[in-house]
Amino acid sequence: MKQGRKLSNLGIKWKLLLYFVIFSVVLLALLWVFQIVLLEPFYKAIKTSNIKSCAESLSQNLSNENLSTLVDEIGTQNDTCVEIYEITDLGYSLVQNKEVNNKSIIYQIPSKQLVEYYNSAKDAGGTYIVTETLKSGIGDSHFNKPQKLENQGQGQGQNGTSGNGDTEYNGKRPPLDNDGMDSMVYVKLTTLDNGQQYMILLNSVITPVNSTVETLRIQLFIIVGVMLIISILLSIVVSKRLAKPISKINESAKILATGDYSVRFSAKGYKEISELSNTLNYAADELSKVESLRKELIANISHDLRTPLTMITGYGEVMRDLPGENTPENIQIIIDEAERLSSLISDLMDISKLQAGVQTKQASVYSITDSIESIFARYNKLRSNEGYNIVFEHNENVLVNADEIKMSQVIYNLVNNAINYAGPDKTVIVRQTVQNGRVKIEVIDHGKGIPQEQIKYIWDRYYKVDKSHKSAVIGTGLGLSIVKGVLDLHGADYGVESTEGKGSCFWFEMPIETDNGQTE
Ligand code: ADP
């Protein structure tokens, strides 16, 4: 037994479960970090920026006649207590104040604390922020005891409110319910254009987040449980829905593997799975086609091989037994048949190389016109002996950059086909035309042509329009497949136009090469 299964060996169900669990854990970790670990810093940062912007807008509106309305609004909207003092050489006096709740610290701090705030703000460059912990009865209310700030003199406020006592509370503050609470105090000193200095004092209670954190913690534990259960259920349901069609495909694939190409893949449910089914159905169809072609080919090849072999042995025996039969003609027949055998075998080797994709082209610049001329020389005997009319029509000598041997194979195969399927006029025309920097070679015959519906198949290996094996001249169904392979290798355009009863024109086209090796 192997220790521990590899991750890639896990089934869909376990993998999905794993992904869901990872997803849940990441989600929960994020929630944990933001809601529990970072809650307090976040809250404090928001509070701080809030109190700063309140102080800023107050400091900009100090000379505004609606200052008291603004102080009211800011205090109520932000749940912040506000005090604004006018500072003079003599001391300070309260100009505006807003008390939003009785938890405020700035209404109960001792006067000397107020002086400390002033000094701290002054030292810190105009603003000062501090978090204090509230305690009831922290000291006397500075409302009643205005003090001189710097020279400890007795101050007289300009609006006359200082030193008059706290009219609202009359020295008695309501009981505080804020023991132990943190409270943020923000001090901002502002000097107006006329030189008048003010101290803005803002105070906001920091609601303890501990109880919230505790609630969130419990909630998170519940969420963890719920998420895990949902993950498990989802992975089971999804994996079942996903795995079912896949195992159905697997069953059919196993049947296909045994060689039964009639098997159908019918799994559906997802676009990809339907596509896979279609692809496999296509593959099965193709395999069955190849299989029947293969059987046909074996039958054809064995017939093709047997014909020349029978001839060779037959003539050989006759020549051995009857001395008078030892003529050059008979020997020529043996040689011709042996050549047919070897060309059949080299065709088979070419096709298998092209199919395996191992063939590479050895491109060089050569004259395709000269090359066709020299191929034509081989047909001289056919011309004179069998009355074939094989014509090469061309106006100029054209260079191409290609693999000469392979291109000769293409021309040879096309011309051979045209001869094999030539009409009663026994005429084959090879036409070379040049247009737009490209050379087009057409191989034309006036034979029976190819039925329109068969044209797309003739390039397939082993394909023969006429399955009956009537003549030893007719090939194996490999020629055009070799032509296609070579032309594809060169990136050439090619095609066929054929009219039944009138003949066929096989053509290909490729760029011309100039003398200096440049493609035109
Ligand atoms: P084959 O060795 O049988 O000629 P090919 O691959 O060269 O094999 O050709 C495939 C089939 O295409 C041939 O069997 C024949 O039916 C058809 N074909 C090819 N060339 C011609 C042509 N010039 N005229 C009519 N049919 C042709």
Coordinates of C-alpha atoms in Angstrom, one line a residue, residues 112-445:
K112 CA -5.7 72.8 35.1
Q113 CA -6.3 69.9 32.7
L114 CA -7.7 72.4 30.2
V115 CA -4.5 74.4 30.5
E116 CA -2.5 71.3 29.9
Y117 CA -4.5 70.6 26.8
Y118 CA -3.8 74.1 25.6
N119 CA -0.1 73.7 26.3
S120 CA 0.1 70.3 24.7
A121 CA -1.6 71.5 21.5
K122 CA 0.7 74.5 21.4
D123 CA 3.7 72.3 21.8
A124 CA 2.5 69.9 19.2
G125 CA 2.1 72.6 16.6
G126 CA -1.6 73.4 17.0
T127 CA -3.4 70.1 17.4
Y128 CA -3.4 67.5 20.1
I129 CA -5.2 64.2 20.4
V130 CA -5.4 62.1 23.5
T131 CA -7.5 59.2 24.8
E132 CA -8.6 59.5 28.4
T133 CA -10.4 57.0 30.6
L134 CA -13.5 58.5 32.2
K135 CA -14.1 58.5 35.9
S136 CA -17.0 60.2 37.7
G137 CA -16.1 63.1 39.8
I138 CA -12.8 63.6 38.1
G139 CA -12.6 67.1 39.5
D140 CA -14.2 70.5 39.5
S141 CA -15.9 71.8 36.5
H142 CA -13.7 74.3 34.7
F143 CA -16.9 76.0 33.8
N144 CA -16.9 77.7 37.1
K145 CA -13.3 78.5 37.4
P146 CA -11.8 80.3 34.5
Q147 CA -8.1 80.6 34.7
K148 CA -5.4 82.6 33.1
L149 CA -3.7 80.2 30.7
E150 CA -0.1 81.2 30.5
N151 CA 0.4 83.8 33.1
Q152 CA -2.0 82.2 35.5
G153 CA -3.8 85.5 35.7
Q154 CA -7.6 85.8 36.1
G155 CA -9.1 85.8 32.6
Q156 CA -12.1 87.8 31.4
G157 CA -13.8 86.3 28.4
Q158 CA -14.8 88.7 25.6
N159 CA -18.4 87.5 25.5
G160 CA -18.6 87.8 29.2
T161 CA -19.6 84.2 29.8
S162 CA -16.4 83.2 31.5
G163 CA -16.2 83.3 35.2
N164 CA -19.9 83.6 35.5
G165 CA -20.4 80.0 36.4
D166 CA -22.2 77.3 34.7
T167 CA -25.7 78.5 34.3
E168 CA -26.9 75.3 32.8
Y169 CA -25.6 73.0 35.5
N170 CA -25.1 75.5 38.1
G171 CA -22.1 73.7 39.3
K172 CA -23.9 70.4 39.7
R173 CA -23.4 67.9 37.0
P174 CA -25.8 65.0 36.4
P175 CA -24.4 61.6 37.5
L176 CA -22.0 60.1 35.0
D177 CA -22.7 56.6 33.6
N178 CA -19.4 56.4 31.8
D179 CA -17.0 55.0 34.4
G180 CA -14.0 53.3 32.8
M181 CA -14.9 54.3 29.2
D182 CA -12.3 55.5 26.8
S183 CA -12.9 59.0 25.5
M184 CA -11.1 60.7 22.7
V185 CA -10.2 64.4 23.2
Y186 CA -9.1 66.5 20.3
V187 CA -7.6 69.9 20.7
K188 CA -7.1 72.4 17.9
L189 CA -5.7 75.9 18.2
T190 CA -6.7 78.4 15.5
T191 CA -5.7 82.0 15.1
L192 CA -8.0 84.2 13.0
D193 CA -6.7 86.8 10.5
N194 CA -7.4 89.5 13.2
G195 CA -5.0 87.8 15.5
Q196 CA -7.7 86.3 17.8
Q197 CA -6.8 82.9 19.0
Y198 CA -9.3 80.1 19.7
M199 CA -9.1 76.7 21.2
I200 CA -11.5 74.1 19.8
L201 CA -12.1 71.1 22.1
L202 CA -13.9 68.1 20.8
N203 CA -14.7 65.0 22.8
S204 CA -16.1 61.7 21.6
V205 CA -16.7 58.6 23.6
I206 CA -15.0 55.4 22.2
T207 CA -17.6 52.8 22.6
P208 CA -15.9 49.6 23.8
V209 CA -15.8 47.0 21.0
N210 CA -15.0 44.1 23.3
S211 CA -18.6 43.0 23.6
T212 CA -19.1 43.4 19.9
V213 CA -16.0 41.3 19.3
E214 CA -17.3 38.6 21.6
T215 CA -20.6 38.6 19.7
L216 CA -18.8 38.4 16.4
R217 CA -16.5 35.6 17.7
I218 CA -19.5 33.5 18.6
Q219 CA -21.2 34.3 15.3
L220 CA -18.0 33.3 13.4
F221 CA -17.9 29.9 15.2
I222 CA -21.5 29.3 14.1
I223 CA -20.7 30.5 10.5
V224 CA -17.7 28.1 10.4
G225 CA -19.9 25.2 11.3
V226 CA -22.6 26.2 8.8
M227 CA -20.1 26.8 6.0
L228 CA -18.4 23.4 6.6
I229 CA -21.8 21.6 6.4
I230 CA -22.7 23.6 3.2
S231 CA -19.3 22.8 1.7
I232 CA -19.7 19.1 2.3
L233 CA -23.3 19.0 0.9
L234 CA -22.4 21.1 -2.1
S235 CA -19.3 19.0 -2.9
I236 CA -21.4 15.9 -2.7
V237 CA -24.2 17.2 -4.9
V238 CA -21.9 18.9 -7.5
S239 CA -19.5 16.0 -7.7
K240 CA -22.4 13.6 -8.3
R241 CA -23.7 15.8 -11.0
L242 CA -20.3 16.2 -12.5
A243 CA -19.0 12.7 -12.1
K244 CA -22.1 10.9 -13.5
P245 CA -21.7 11.9 -17.1
I246 CA -17.9 11.5 -16.9
S247 CA -18.2 7.9 -15.7
K248 CA -20.8 7.4 -18.4
I249 CA -18.3 8.6 -21.0
N250 CA -15.6 6.4 -19.4
E251 CA -17.9 3.3 -19.8
S252 CA -18.4 4.0 -23.5
A253 CA -14.6 4.8 -23.9
K254 CA -13.8 1.4 -22.5
I255 CA -16.1 -0.2 -25.1
L256 CA -14.4 1.9 -27.8
A257 CA -11.0 0.7 -26.6
T258 CA -12.0 -2.9 -27.2
G259 CA -12.4 -2.0 -30.9
D260 CA -16.2 -1.7 -31.0
Y261 CA -16.4 1.5 -33.0
S262 CA -20.2 1.5 -33.1
V263 CA -20.3 2.7 -29.5
R264 CA -22.1 6.1 -29.0
F265 CA -21.2 8.7 -26.4
S266 CA -24.4 10.3 -25.2
A267 CA -23.4 12.0 -21.9
K268 CA -24.8 15.5 -21.5
G269 CA -25.5 18.0 -18.8
Y270 CA -22.6 20.4 -19.3
K271 CA -21.4 22.2 -22.5
E272 CA -17.9 20.8 -22.1
I273 CA -19.2 17.2 -21.5
S274 CA -21.5 17.4 -24.6
E275 CA -18.6 18.7 -26.6
L276 CA -16.4 15.8 -25.3
S277 CA -19.2 13.4 -26.2
N278 CA -19.4 14.9 -29.7
T279 CA -15.6 14.8 -30.1
L280 CA -15.5 11.1 -29.0
N281 CA -18.4 10.2 -31.4
Y282 CA -16.4 11.9 -34.1
A283 CA -13.3 10.1 -33.1
A284 CA -15.2 6.8 -33.1
D285 CA -16.6 7.5 -36.6
E286 CA -13.1 8.4 -37.8
L287 CA -11.6 5.3 -36.2
S288 CA -14.2 3.1 -37.8
K289 CA -13.6 4.7 -41.2
V290 CA -9.8 4.2 -40.8
E291 CA -10.5 0.7 -39.8
S292 CA -12.5 -0.1 -42.8
L293 CA -10.0 1.7 -45.0
R294 CA -7.2 -0.2 -43.4
K295 CA -9.0 -3.5 -44.2
E296 CA -9.6 -2.3 -47.7
L297 CA -6.0 -1.3 -48.0
I298 CA -4.7 -4.6 -46.8
A299 CA -6.9 -6.3 -49.4
N300 CA -5.7 -3.9 -52.1
I301 CA -2.1 -4.0 -51.2
S302 CA -2.0 -7.8 -51.0
H303 CA -3.7 -7.8 -54.4
D304 CA -1.2 -5.2 -55.7
L305 CA 1.7 -7.1 -54.3
R306 CA 0.5 -10.4 -55.5
T307 CA 0.0 -9.3 -59.1
P308 CA 3.6 -8.3 -59.8
L309 CA 5.0 -11.1 -57.7
T310 CA 2.9 -13.7 -59.7
M311 CA 4.2 -12.1 -62.9
I312 CA 7.8 -12.2 -61.7
T313 CA 7.6 -15.8 -60.6
G314 CA 5.6 -16.8 -63.7
Y315 CA 8.0 -15.2 -66.1
G316 CA 11.0 -16.4 -64.1
E317 CA 9.8 -20.0 -64.3
V318 CA 9.0 -19.8 -68.0
M319 CA 12.5 -18.4 -68.7
R320 CA 14.1 -21.1 -66.6
D321 CA 12.2 -24.0 -68.2
L322 CA 12.0 -22.8 -71.8
P323 CA 15.4 -21.5 -73.0
G324 CA 13.7 -19.8 -76.0
E325 CA 11.7 -17.5 -73.7
N326 CA 14.8 -16.0 -72.2
T327 CA 14.2 -12.8 -74.2
P328 CA 15.0 -9.2 -73.3
E329 CA 11.2 -8.4 -73.5
N330 CA 10.5 -11.0 -70.8
I331 CA 13.3 -9.8 -68.6
Q332 CA 12.0 -6.2 -69.1
I333 CA 8.6 -7.4 -67.8
I334 CA 10.2 -8.8 -64.7
I335 CA 12.1 -5.5 -64.2
D336 CA 9.0 -3.4 -64.7
E337 CA 7.0 -5.5 -62.2
A338 CA 9.9 -5.3 -59.7
E339 CA 9.9 -1.5 -60.1
R340 CA 6.1 -1.4 -59.6
L341 CA 6.6 -3.3 -56.4
S342 CA 9.3 -1.0 -55.1
S343 CA 7.3 2.1 -56.0
L344 CA 4.3 0.7 -54.1
I345 CA 6.5 0.1 -51.1
S346 CA 8.1 3.6 -51.3
D347 CA 4.6 5.1 -51.5
L348 CA 3.7 3.3 -48.3
M349 CA 6.8 4.4 -46.6
D350 CA 6.2 8.1 -47.7
I351 CA 2.7 8.1 -46.5
S352 CA 3.6 6.7 -43.1
K353 CA 6.4 9.2 -42.7
L354 CA 4.1 12.1 -43.7
Q355 CA 1.4 10.8 -41.3
A356 CA 3.9 10.6 -38.5
G357 CA 4.9 14.2 -39.2
V358 CA 8.6 13.2 -39.2
Q359 CA 9.1 14.4 -42.8
T360 CA 10.9 17.8 -43.0
K361 CA 11.5 19.7 -46.2
Q362 CA 15.0 20.3 -47.6
A363 CA 14.1 23.6 -49.3
S364 CA 16.3 25.1 -51.9
V365 CA 15.8 27.5 -54.8
Y366 CA 15.4 25.5 -58.1
S367 CA 13.6 25.8 -61.4
I368 CA 10.2 24.1 -61.2
T369 CA 9.9 24.5 -64.9
D370 CA 13.1 22.5 -65.6
S371 CA 12.1 19.9 -63.0
I372 CA 8.8 19.3 -64.8
E373 CA 10.6 19.1 -68.1
S374 CA 12.9 16.3 -66.7
I375 CA 9.9 14.5 -65.2
F376 CA 8.3 14.6 -68.6
A377 CA 11.3 12.8 -70.2
R378 CA 10.3 9.7 -68.2
Y379 CA 7.0 9.6 -70.0
N380 CA 8.6 9.5 -73.5
K381 CA 8.2 5.7 -73.7
L382 CA 4.5 6.0 -72.7
R383 CA 4.0 8.6 -75.4
S384 CA 5.5 6.6 -78.2
N385 CA 4.3 3.1 -77.1
E386 CA 0.7 3.8 -75.9
G387 CA -0.1 7.0 -77.9
Y388 CA -0.5 9.3 -74.9
N389 CA -0.4 13.0 -75.6
I390 CA 1.4 14.6 -72.7
V391 CA 1.9 18.4 -73.0
F392 CA 3.7 20.9 -70.8
E393 CA 2.5 24.5 -71.5
H394 CA 4.7 27.2 -70.1
N395 CA 6.0 30.6 -71.1
E396 CA 8.9 31.2 -68.7
N397 CA 11.3 29.5 -66.5
V398 CA 10.2 29.9 -62.9
L399 CA 12.2 29.5 -59.7
V400 CA 10.7 28.4 -56.4
N401 CA 12.0 27.8 -52.9
A402 CA 10.9 24.3 -52.1
D403 CA 12.0 20.7 -51.7
E404 CA 12.7 19.6 -55.2
I405 CA 12.4 15.8 -54.6
K406 CA 9.1 16.1 -52.7
M407 CA 7.7 18.6 -55.3
S408 CA 8.7 16.2 -58.1
Q409 CA 6.7 13.5 -56.2
V410 CA 3.7 15.8 -56.2
I411 CA 4.0 16.4 -60.0
Y412 CA 4.7 12.8 -60.7
N413 CA 1.6 11.7 -58.7
L414 CA -0.7 14.2 -60.3
V415 CA 0.6 13.4 -63.8
N416 CA 0.3 9.6 -63.1
N417 CA -3.3 10.1 -62.0
A418 CA -4.1 12.1 -65.0
I419 CA -2.7 9.4 -67.2
N420 CA -4.4 6.6 -65.3
Y421 CA -7.8 8.5 -65.5
A422 CA -7.3 10.1 -68.9
G423 CA -10.1 10.1 -71.3
P424 CA -10.3 8.5 -74.7
D425 CA -8.2 11.4 -76.2
K426 CA -5.3 10.2 -74.0
T427 CA -4.3 13.8 -73.4
V428 CA -2.7 15.2 -70.3
I429 CA -1.9 18.9 -70.1
V430 CA 0.4 20.4 -67.5
R431 CA 0.1 24.2 -67.5
Q432 CA 2.4 26.6 -65.8
T433 CA 1.0 30.1 -65.3
V434 CA 2.5 33.1 -63.4
Q435 CA 0.4 35.7 -61.6
N436 CA 1.0 38.2 -58.8
G437 CA 4.3 36.7 -57.9
R438 CA 2.9 33.2 -57.7
V439 CA 3.3 30.2 -60.0
K440 CA 0.3 28.0 -60.6
I441 CA 0.7 24.4 -61.9
E442 CA -2.4 22.8 -63.3
V443 CA -2.6 19.1 -64.3
I444 CA -5.5 18.6 -66.7
D445 CA -7.1 15.5 -68.1

